[in-house]
CSV table of C-alpha atoms and ligand atoms in Angstrom, one decimal:
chain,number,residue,atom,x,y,z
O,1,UNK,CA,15.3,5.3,-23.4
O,2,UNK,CA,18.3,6.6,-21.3
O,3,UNK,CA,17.4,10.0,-19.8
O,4,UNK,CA,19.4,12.1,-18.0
O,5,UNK,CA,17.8,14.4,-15.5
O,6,UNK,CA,18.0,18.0,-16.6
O,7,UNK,CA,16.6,21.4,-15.3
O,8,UNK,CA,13.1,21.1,-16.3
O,9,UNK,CA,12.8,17.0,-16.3
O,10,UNK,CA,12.0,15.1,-13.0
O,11,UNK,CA,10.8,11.5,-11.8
O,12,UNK,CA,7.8,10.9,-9.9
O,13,UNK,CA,5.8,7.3,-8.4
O,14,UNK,CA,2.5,7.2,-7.4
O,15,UNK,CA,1.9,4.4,-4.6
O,16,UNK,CA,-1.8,3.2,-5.3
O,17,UNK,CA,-3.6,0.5,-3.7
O,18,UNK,CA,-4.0,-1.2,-6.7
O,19,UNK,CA,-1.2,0.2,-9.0
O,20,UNK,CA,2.4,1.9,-8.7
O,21,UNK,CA,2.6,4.6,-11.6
O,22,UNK,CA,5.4,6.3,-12.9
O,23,UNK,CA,6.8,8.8,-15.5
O,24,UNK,CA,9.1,11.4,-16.4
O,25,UNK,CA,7.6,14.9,-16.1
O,26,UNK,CA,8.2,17.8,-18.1
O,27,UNK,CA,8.5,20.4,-14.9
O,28,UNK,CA,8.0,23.4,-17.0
O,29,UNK,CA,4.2,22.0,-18.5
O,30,UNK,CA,3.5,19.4,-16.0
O,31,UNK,CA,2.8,17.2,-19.0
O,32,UNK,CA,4.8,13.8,-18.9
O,33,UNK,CA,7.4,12.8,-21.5
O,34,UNK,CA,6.5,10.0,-23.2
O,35,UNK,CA,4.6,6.7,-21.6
O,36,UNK,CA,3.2,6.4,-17.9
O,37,UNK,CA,4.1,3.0,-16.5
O,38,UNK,CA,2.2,0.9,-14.4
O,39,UNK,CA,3.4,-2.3,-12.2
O,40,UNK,CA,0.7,-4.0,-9.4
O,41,UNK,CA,0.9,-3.2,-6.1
O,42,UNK,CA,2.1,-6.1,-4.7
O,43,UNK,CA,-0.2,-8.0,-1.9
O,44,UNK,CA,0.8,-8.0,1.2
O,45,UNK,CA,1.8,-4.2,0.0
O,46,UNK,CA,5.0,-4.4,2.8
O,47,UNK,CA,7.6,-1.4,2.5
O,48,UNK,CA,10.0,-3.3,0.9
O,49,UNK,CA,7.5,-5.0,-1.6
O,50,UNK,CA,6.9,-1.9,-2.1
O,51,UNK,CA,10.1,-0.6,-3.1
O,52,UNK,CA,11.1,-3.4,-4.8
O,53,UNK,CA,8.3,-2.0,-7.5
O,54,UNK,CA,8.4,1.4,-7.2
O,55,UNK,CA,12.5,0.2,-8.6
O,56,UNK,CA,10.9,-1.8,-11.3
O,57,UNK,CA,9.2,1.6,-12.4
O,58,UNK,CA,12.1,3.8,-12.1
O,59,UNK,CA,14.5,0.7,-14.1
O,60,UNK,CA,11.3,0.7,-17.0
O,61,UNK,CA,12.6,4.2,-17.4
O,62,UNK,CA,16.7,4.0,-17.1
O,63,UNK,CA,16.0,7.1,-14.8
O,64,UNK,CA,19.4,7.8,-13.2
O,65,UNK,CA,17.8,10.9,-11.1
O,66,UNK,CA,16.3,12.0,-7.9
O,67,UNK,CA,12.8,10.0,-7.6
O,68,UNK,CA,9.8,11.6,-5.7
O,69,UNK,CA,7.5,9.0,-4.4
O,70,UNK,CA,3.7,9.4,-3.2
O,71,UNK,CA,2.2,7.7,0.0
O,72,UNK,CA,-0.8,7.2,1.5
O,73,UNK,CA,-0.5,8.8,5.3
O,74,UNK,CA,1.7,10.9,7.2
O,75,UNK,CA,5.2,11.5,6.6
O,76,UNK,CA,7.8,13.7,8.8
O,77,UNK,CA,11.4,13.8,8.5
O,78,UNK,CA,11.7,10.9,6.0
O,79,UNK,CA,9.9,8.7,8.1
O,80,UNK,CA,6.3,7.2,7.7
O,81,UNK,CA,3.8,8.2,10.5
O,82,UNK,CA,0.4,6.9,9.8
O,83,UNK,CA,-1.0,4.1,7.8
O,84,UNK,CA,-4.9,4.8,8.1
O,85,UNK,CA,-5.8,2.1,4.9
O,86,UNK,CA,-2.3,0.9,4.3
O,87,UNK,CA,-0.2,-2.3,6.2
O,88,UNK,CA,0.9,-1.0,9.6
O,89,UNK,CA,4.7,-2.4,8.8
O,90,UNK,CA,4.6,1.1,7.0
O,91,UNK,CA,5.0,2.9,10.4
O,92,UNK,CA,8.3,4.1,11.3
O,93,UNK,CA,9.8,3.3,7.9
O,94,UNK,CA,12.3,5.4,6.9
O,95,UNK,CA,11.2,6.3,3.2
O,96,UNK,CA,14.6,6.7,1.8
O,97,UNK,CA,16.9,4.0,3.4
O,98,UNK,CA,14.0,1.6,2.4
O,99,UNK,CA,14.0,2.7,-1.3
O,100,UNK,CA,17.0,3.6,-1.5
O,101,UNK,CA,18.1,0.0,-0.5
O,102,UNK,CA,16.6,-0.9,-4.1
O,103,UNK,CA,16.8,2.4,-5.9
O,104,UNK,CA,21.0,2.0,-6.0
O,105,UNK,CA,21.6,5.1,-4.0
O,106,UNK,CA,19.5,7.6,-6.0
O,107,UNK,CA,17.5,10.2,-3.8
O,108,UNK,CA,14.4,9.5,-2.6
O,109,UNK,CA,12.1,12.0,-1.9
O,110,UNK,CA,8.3,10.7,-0.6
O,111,UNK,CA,5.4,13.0,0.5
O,112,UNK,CA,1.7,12.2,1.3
O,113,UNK,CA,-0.7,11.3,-2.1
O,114,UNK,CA,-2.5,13.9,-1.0
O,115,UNK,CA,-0.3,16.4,-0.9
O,116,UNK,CA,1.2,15.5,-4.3
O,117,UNK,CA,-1.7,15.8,-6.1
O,118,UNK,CA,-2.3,19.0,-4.7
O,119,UNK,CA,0.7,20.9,-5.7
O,120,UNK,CA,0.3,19.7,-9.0
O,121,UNK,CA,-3.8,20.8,-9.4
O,122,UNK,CA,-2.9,23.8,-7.9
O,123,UNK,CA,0.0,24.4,-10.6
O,124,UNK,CA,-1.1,22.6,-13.7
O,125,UNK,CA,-4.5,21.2,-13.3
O,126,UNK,CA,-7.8,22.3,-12.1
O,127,UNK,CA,-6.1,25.4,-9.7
O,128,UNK,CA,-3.7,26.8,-12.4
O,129,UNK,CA,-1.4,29.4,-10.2
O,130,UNK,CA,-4.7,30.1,-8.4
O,131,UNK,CA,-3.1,32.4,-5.6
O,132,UNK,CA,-4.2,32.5,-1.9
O,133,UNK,CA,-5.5,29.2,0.0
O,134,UNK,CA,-6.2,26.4,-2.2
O,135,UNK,CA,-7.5,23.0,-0.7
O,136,UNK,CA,-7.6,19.9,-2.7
O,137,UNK,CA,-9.2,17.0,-1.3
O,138,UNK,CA,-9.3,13.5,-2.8
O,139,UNK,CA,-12.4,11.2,-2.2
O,140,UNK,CA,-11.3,7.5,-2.4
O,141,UNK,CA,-11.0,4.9,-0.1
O,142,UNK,CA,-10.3,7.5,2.2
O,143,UNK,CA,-10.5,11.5,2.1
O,144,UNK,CA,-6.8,13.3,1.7
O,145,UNK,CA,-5.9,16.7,1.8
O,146,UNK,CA,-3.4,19.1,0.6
O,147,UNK,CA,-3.3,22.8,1.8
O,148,UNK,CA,-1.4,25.0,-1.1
O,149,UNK,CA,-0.8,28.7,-0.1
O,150,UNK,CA,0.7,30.7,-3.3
O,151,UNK,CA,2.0,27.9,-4.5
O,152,UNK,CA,3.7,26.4,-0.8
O,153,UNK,CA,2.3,23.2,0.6
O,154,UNK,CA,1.3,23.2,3.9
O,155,UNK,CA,2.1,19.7,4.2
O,156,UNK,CA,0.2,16.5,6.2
O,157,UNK,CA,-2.8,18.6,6.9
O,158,UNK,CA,-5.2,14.9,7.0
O,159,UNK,CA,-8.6,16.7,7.1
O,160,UNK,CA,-10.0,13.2,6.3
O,161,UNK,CA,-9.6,12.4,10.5
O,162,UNK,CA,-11.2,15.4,11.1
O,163,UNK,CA,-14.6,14.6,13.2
O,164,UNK,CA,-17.3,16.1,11.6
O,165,UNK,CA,-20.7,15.8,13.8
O,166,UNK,CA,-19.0,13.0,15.5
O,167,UNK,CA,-18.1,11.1,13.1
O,168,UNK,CA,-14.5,11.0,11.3
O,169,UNK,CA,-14.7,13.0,7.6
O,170,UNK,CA,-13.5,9.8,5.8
O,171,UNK,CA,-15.8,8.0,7.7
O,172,UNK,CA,-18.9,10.3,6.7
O,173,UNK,CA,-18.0,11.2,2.6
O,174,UNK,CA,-15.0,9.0,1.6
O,175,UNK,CA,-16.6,7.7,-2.3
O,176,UNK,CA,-15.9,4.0,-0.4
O,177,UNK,CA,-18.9,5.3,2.0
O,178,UNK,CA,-20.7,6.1,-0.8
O,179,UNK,CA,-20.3,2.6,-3.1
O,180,UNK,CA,-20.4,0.2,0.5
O,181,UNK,CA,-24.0,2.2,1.4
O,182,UNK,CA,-25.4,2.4,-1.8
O,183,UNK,CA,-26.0,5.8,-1.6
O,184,UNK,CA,-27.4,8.2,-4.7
O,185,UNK,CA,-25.0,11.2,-5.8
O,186,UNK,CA,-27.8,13.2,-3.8
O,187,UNK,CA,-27.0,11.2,-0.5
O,188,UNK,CA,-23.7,11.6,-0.5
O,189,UNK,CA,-23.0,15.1,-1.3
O,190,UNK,CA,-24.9,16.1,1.9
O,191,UNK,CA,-22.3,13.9,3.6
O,192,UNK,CA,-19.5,15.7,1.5
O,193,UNK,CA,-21.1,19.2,1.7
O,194,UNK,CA,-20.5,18.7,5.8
O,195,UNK,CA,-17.1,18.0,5.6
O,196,UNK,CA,-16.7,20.8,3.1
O,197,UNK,CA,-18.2,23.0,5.7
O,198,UNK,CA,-15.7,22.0,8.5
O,199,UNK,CA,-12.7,22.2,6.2
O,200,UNK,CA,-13.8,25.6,5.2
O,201,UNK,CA,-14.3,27.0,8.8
O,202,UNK,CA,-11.4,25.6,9.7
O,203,UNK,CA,-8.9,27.2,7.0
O,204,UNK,CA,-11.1,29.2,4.6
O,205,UNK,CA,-9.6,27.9,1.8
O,206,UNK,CA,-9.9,30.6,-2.0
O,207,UNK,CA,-10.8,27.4,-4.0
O,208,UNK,CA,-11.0,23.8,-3.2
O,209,UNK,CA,-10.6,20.9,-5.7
O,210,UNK,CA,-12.2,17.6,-5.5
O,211,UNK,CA,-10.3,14.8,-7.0
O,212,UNK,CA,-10.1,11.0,-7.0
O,213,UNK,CA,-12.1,9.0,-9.4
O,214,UNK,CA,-15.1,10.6,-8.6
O,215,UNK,CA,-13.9,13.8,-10.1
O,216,UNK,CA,-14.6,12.2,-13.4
O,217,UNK,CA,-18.6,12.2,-12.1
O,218,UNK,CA,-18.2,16.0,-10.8
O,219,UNK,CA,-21.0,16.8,-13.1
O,220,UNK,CA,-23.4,14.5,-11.1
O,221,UNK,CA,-22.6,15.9,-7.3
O,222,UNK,CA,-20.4,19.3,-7.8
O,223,UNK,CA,-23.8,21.1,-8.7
O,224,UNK,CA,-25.4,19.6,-5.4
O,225,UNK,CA,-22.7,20.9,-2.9
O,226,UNK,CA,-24.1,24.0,-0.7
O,227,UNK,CA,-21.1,25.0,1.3
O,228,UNK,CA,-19.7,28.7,0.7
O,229,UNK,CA,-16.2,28.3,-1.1
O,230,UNK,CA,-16.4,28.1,-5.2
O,231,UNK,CA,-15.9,24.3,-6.0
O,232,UNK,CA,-14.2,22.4,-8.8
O,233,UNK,CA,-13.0,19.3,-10.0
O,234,UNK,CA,-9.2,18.4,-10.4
O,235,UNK,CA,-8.1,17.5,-13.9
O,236,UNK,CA,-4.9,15.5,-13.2
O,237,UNK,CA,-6.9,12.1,-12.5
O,238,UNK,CA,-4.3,9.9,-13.9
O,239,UNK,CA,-1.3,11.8,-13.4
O,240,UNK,CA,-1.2,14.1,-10.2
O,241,UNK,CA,-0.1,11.9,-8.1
O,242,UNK,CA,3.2,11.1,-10.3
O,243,UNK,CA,3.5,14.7,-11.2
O,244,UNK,CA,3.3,16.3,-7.6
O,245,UNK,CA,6.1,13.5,-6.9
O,246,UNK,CA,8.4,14.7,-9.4
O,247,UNK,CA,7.7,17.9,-8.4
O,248,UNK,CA,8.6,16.9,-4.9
O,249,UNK,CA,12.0,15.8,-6.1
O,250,UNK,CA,12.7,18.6,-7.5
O,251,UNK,CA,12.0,21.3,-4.3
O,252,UNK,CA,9.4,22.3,-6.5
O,253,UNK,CA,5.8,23.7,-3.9
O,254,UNK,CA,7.8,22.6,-0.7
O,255,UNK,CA,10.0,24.0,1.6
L,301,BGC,C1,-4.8,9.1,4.9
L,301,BGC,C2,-4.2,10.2,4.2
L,301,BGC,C3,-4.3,10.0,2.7
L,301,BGC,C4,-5.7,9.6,2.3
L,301,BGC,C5,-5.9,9.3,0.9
L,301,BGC,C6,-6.2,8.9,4.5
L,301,BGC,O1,-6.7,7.8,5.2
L,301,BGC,O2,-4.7,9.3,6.3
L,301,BGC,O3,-2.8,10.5,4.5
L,301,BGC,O4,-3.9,11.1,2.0
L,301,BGC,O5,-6.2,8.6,3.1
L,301,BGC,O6,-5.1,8.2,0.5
């Protein structure tokens, strides 16, 4: 399928440790247009391995657009910061000469994971136009955040290295903590409810959203959670990531 980017059509990639992900997205529903794609993550997952892929997803599509791309850490002015659980050869990358460099010139637009599954939860998902503060954190490998005031992204907010008690969030309540200790949904969410706690002292947030894979077991922990600010579970799973990117691309939540 040839598409040609129009008003309400963008292109986002979501860089996962296992899986690069990609689709066209309808930027008036948030819903994607036809098929999400899916190549490996190639191991060692080097910058330019990288965006060899994350071309081999955009090619799938014939997409002759702008292309938002999601990563894992810190990114200012175009150029990678951090790279917490990702290869250090990340750092100091500058996102759109070393995509562009296989993307044939298009624009490349990246922002944090984080970040990009926040502005979409908080505009199609579990935070539909919800006004005021909105925090989304993601509970993976690591913890992410995204800060969302009406509909703005406050953007590389990384309350995952906050120290909570001592110990670094992600540390404490990332889900990894949770699968590596063994721990029962019980354990856990005392871990997670303390992190909630510092995160909403620190910003008092309207809602927050928990996502990551573990938002498809909300049912078993959300309940347990007994910090102050009302709690739910993003919706997106498969798809915020790619559709925060697009949106990305398209000025769409940032500034
Ligand atoms: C990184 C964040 C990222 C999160 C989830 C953290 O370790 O510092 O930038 O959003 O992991 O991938």
């Amino acid at each position: 399928m040839t598409t040609e980017p129009s008003q309400n059509l963008a292109f986002g990639v979501d860089v996962g440790g296992t899986g690069v992900k990609g689709g066209i997205v309808d930027l008036s529903t948030g819903a994607l247009v036809g098929e999400r794609f899916k190549l490996l993550t190639p191991s060692p997952a080097t910058p330019d391995a990288v965006a060899a892929t994350v071309a081999g997803v955009v090619d799938h599509f014939e997409w002759d657009g702008p292309v938002g791309v999601t990563y894992p850490g810190v990114i200012t002015d175009g150029v990678v910061r951090t790279a917490a659980n990702v290869d250090e050869a990340w750092i100091g990358t500058d996102v759109a000469a070393a995509f562009g460099a296989h993307l044939g010139g298009r624009k490349v637009t990246a922002l944090n994971d984080a970040d990009a599954a926040g502005l979409a939860e908080q505009r199609f998902g579990a935070g539909h136009e919800h006004g005021g503060v909105v925090v989304l954190l993601t509970f993976g490998t690591g913890i992410g955040s995204a800060v969302i005031h009406n509909g703005l992204l406050l953007p590389n907010t990384e309350f995952g290295h906050l120290e909570v008690d001592g110990k670094e969030a992600e540390h404490r309540a990332a889900a990894s903590v949770r699968e590596r200790k063994e721990w029962s949904w019980k354990r856990w969410t005392k871990e997670v409810t303390k992190v909630l706690v510092a995160v909403e002292n620190a910003v008092w947030p309207d809602l927050i959203i928990v996502g990551g894979g573990v938002s498809r077991k909300a049912d078993k922990w959300v309940p347990l959670l007994e910090n102050r600010t009302p709690v739910v579970a993003a919706v997106l799973e498969n798809t915020a990531g790619i559709v925060g990117a697009a949106m990305a691309a398209a000025g769409k939540g940032t500034s």
